[in-house]
Coordinates of C-alpha atoms and ligand atoms in Angstrom, one line a residue:
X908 CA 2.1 15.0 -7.7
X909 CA -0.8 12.8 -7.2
X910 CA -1.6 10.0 -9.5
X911 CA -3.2 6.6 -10.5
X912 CA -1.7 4.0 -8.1
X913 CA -2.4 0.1 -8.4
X914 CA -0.4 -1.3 -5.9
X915 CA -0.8 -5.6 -5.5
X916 CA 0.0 -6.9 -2.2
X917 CA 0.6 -10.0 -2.6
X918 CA 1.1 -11.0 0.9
X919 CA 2.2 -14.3 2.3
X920 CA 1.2 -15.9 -1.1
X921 CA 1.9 -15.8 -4.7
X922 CA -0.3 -16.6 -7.6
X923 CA -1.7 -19.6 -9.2
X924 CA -1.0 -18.5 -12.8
X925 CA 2.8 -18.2 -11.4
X926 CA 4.8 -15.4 -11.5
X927 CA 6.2 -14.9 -14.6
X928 CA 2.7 -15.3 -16.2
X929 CA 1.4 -13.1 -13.9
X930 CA 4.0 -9.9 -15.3
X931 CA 3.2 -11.1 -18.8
X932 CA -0.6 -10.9 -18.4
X933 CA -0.1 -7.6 -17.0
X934 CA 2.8 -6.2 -19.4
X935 CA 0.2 -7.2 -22.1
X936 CA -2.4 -5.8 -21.0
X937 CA -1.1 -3.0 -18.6
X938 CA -4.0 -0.3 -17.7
X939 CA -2.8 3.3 -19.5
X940 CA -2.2 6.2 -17.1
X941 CA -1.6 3.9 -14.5
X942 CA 1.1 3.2 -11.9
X943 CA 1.2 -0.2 -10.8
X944 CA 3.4 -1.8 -8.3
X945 CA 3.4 -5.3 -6.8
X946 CA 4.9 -6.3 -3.6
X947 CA 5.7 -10.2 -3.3
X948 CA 6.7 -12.4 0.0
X949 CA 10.7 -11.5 0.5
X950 CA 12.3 -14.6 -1.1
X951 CA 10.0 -14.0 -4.3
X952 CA 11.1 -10.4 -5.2
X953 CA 14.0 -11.1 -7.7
X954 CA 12.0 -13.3 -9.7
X955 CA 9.7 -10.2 -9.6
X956 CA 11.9 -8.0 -11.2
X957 CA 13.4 -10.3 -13.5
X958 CA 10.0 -11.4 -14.6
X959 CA 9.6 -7.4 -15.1
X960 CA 12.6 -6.9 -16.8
X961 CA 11.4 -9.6 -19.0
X962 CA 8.1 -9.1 -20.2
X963 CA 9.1 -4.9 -19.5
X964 CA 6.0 -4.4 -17.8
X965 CA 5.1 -0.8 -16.4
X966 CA 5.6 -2.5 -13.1
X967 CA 7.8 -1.3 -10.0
X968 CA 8.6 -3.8 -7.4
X969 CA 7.6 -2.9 -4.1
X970 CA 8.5 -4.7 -0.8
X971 CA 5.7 -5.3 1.8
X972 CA 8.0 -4.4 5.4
X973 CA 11.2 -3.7 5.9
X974 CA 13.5 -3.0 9.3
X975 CA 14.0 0.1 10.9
X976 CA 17.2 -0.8 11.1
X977 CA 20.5 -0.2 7.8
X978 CA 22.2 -3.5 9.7
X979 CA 23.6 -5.4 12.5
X980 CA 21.9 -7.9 14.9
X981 CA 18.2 -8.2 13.9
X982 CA 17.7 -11.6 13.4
X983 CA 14.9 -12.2 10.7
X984 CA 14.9 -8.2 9.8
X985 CA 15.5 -7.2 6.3
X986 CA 16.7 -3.7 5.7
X987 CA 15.1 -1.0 3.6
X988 CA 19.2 -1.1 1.5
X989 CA 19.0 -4.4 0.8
X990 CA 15.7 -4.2 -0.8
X991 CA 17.4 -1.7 -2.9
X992 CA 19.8 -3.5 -3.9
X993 CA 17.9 -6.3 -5.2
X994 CA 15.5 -3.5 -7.3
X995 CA 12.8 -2.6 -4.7
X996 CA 11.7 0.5 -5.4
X997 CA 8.8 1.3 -2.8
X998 CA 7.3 -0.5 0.6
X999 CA 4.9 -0.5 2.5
X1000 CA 5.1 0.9 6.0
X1001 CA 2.5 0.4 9.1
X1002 CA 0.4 -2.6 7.1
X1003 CA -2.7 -3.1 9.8
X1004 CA -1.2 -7.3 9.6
X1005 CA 1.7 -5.5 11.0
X1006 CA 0.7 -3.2 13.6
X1007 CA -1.8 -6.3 14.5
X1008 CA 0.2 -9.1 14.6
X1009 CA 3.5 -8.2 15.0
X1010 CA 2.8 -4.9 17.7
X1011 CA 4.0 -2.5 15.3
X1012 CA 3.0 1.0 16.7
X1013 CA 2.9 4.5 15.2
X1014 CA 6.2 5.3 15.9
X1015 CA 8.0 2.0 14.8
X1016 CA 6.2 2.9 11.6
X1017 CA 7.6 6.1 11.3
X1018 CA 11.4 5.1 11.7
X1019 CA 10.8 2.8 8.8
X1020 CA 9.5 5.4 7.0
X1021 CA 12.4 7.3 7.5
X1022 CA 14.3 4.1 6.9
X1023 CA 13.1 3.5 3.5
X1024 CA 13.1 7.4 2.4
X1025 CA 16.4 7.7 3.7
X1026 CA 17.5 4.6 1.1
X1027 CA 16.2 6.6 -1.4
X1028 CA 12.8 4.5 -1.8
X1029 CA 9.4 5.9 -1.6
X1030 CA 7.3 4.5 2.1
X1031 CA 3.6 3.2 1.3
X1032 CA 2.7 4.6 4.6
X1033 CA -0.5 2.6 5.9
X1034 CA -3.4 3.9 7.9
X1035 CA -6.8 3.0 9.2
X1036 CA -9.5 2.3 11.7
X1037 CA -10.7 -0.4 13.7
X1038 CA -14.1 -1.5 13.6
X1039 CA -14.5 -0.5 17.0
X1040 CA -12.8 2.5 16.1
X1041 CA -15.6 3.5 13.4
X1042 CA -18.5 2.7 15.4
X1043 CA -17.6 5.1 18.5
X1044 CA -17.0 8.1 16.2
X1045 CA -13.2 7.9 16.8
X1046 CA -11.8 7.4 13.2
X1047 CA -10.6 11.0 12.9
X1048 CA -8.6 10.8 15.6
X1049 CA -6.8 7.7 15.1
X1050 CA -6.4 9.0 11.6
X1051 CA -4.9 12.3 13.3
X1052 CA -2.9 10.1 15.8
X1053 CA -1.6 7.7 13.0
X1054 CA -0.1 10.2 10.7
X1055 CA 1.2 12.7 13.3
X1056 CA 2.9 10.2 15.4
X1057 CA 4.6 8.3 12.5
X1058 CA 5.5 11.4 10.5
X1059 CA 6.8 12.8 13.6
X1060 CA 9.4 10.1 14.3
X1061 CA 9.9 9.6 10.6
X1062 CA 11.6 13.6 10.0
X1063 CA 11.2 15.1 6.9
X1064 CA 11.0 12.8 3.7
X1065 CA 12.9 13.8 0.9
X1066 CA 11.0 10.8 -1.3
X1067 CA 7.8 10.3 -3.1
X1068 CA 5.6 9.5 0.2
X1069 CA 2.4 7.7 -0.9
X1070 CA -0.4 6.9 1.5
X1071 CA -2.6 3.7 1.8
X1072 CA -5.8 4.7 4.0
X1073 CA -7.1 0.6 4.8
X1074 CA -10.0 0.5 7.3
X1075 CA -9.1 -2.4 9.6
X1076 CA -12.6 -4.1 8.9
X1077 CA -12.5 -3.9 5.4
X1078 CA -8.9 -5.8 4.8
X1079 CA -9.8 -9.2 3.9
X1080 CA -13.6 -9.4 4.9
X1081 CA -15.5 -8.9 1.4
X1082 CA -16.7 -5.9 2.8
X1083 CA -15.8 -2.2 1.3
X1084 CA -15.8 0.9 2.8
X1085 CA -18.6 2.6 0.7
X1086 CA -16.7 5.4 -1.8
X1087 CA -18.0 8.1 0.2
X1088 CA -16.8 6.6 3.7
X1089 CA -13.3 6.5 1.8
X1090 CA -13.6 10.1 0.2
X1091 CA -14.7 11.5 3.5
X1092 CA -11.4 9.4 5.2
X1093 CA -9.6 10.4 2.6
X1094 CA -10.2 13.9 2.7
X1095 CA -9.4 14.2 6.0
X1096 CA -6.2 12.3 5.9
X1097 CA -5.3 15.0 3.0
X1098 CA -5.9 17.5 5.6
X1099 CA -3.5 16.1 8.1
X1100 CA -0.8 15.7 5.0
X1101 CA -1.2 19.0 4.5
X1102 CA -0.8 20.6 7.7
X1103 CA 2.6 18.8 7.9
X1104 CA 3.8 20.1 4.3
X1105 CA 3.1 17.2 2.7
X1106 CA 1.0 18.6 -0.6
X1107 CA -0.3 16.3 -3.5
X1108 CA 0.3 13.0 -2.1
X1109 CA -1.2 10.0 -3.9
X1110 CA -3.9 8.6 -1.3
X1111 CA -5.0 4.6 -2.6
X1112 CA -7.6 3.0 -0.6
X1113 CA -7.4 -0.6 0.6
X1114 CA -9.9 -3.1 1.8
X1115 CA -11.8 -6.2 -0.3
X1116 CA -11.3 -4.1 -3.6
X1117 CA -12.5 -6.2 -6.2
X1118 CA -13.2 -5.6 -9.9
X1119 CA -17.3 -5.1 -9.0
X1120 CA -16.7 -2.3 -6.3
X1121 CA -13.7 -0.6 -8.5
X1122 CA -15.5 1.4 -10.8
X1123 CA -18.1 2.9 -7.8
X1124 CA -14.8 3.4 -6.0
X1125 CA -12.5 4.8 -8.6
X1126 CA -15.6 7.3 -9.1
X1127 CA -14.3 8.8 -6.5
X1128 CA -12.3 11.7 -7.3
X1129 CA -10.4 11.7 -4.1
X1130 CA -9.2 8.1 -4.4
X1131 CA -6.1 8.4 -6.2
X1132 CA -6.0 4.5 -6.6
X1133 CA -6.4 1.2 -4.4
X1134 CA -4.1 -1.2 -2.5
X1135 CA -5.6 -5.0 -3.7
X1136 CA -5.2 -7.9 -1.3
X1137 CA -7.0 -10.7 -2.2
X1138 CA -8.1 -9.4 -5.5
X1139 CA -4.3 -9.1 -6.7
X1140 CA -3.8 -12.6 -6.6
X1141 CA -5.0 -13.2 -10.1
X1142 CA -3.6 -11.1 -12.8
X1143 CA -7.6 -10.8 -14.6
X1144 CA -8.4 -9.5 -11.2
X1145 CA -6.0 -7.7 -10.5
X1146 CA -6.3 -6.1 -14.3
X1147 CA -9.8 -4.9 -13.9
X1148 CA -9.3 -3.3 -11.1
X1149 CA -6.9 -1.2 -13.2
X1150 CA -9.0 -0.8 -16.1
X1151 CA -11.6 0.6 -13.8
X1152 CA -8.9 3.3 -12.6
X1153 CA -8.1 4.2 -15.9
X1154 CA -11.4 4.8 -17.6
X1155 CA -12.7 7.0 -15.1
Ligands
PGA2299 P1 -7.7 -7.2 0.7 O1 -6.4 -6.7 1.4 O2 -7.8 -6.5 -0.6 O3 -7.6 -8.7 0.6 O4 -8.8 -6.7 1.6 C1 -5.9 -5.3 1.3 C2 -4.6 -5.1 2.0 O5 -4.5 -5.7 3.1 O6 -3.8 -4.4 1.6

């Protein structure tokens, strides 16, 4: 069923405020209707949930990569069971800083999707275009190539599957997509879910979300919610952007 995602990703940084103030802030003041996640650097996610458990915020702990591997010799790989284990209860596959930086391609993504769906844990599957991409007309098909490749190797997903669609050049840069350049993505990203069975999926966008461009964003009725880098980093920030979700 598709509905109102806030998903932080924290990546290789936690904030200021700390992050047990952080959950309070956000069990206080948690944006109705809803779903919020936040996914912290690897060493951080217990305090997470025990923060969580805490304050019993609406918040699910989500992991931001995981191995395609359940065990064995993977020196530095953490497996989708293990983040179980220690309360994950999403993650995010295919991040662009991961296909990037760390050669991650459509397929690898799609054996950690099946990874984490077979644990029982619902994939954040990431997609999105290049710059480059955009501007020679070929964001369709990398959008057609990215989910067909990575569904393909992942198998059928018996979890929640949610999808992040996070235009390369927009990550980071302080510079949206416009909400119509992410409905029209997002519609066609729909259309490729669809034609592989996958109905009703929750569809956030990513890339410089703030709390100025939320609302314009969340206007959007085929932005199910957004995927906040930067902006997630402070729990006011971070809180906007969900009050901006919520009222519209
Ligand atoms: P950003 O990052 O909000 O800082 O642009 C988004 C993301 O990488 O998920």
């Amino acid at each position: 069923m598709r509905k109102k995602l806030l998903v932080a990703n924290w990546k290789m940084n936690i904030p200021k405020e700390g992050i047990p103030v952080f959950v309070e802030r956000v069990a206080a003041s948690a944006p109705a209707g809803v779903g919020l996640g936040i996914a912290p650097p690897f060493p951080f996610i217990e305090q997470l949930r025990a923060a969580i458990d805490r304050a019993k915020a609406p918040v699910v702990t989500t992991a931001q990569n995981c191995s395609t591997e359940r065990s064995g010799a993977f020196t530095g790989e953490v497996a989708a069971e293990m983040l179980a284990a220690v309360g994950v209860k999403s993650i995010l596959a295919g991040h662009s800083e991961r296909r990037k930086l760390y050669g991650e391609d459509d397929t690898t993504v799609g054996r950690k999707i099946k990874a984490i769906a077979d644990t029982g844990l619902s994939p954040l599957f990431c997609v999105g275009e290049t710059l480059d991409e955009r501007e020679s007309n070929r964001t369709a098909d990398v959008l057609a190539r990215q989910v067909s490749v990575a569904l393909e190797a992942a198998g059928k997903i018996a979890t929640e599957l949610v999808v992040a669609y996070e235009p390369v050049w927009a990550i980071g840069t302080g510079r949206n997509a416009s909400p119509e350049m992410a409905a029209g993505a997002h519609r066609t990203i729909r259309g490729l879910l669809a034609e592989r069975g996958y109905g009703d999926v929750s569809i956030l966008y990513g890339g410089s979300v703030t709390p100025d461009n939320a609302a314009a964003l969340s206007a959007e009725a085929e932005i199910d919610g957004f995927l906040v880098g930067g902006a997630s980093l402070e729990s006011v920030r971070f809180l906007a952007i969900g009050e901006a979700l919520a009222r519209r």
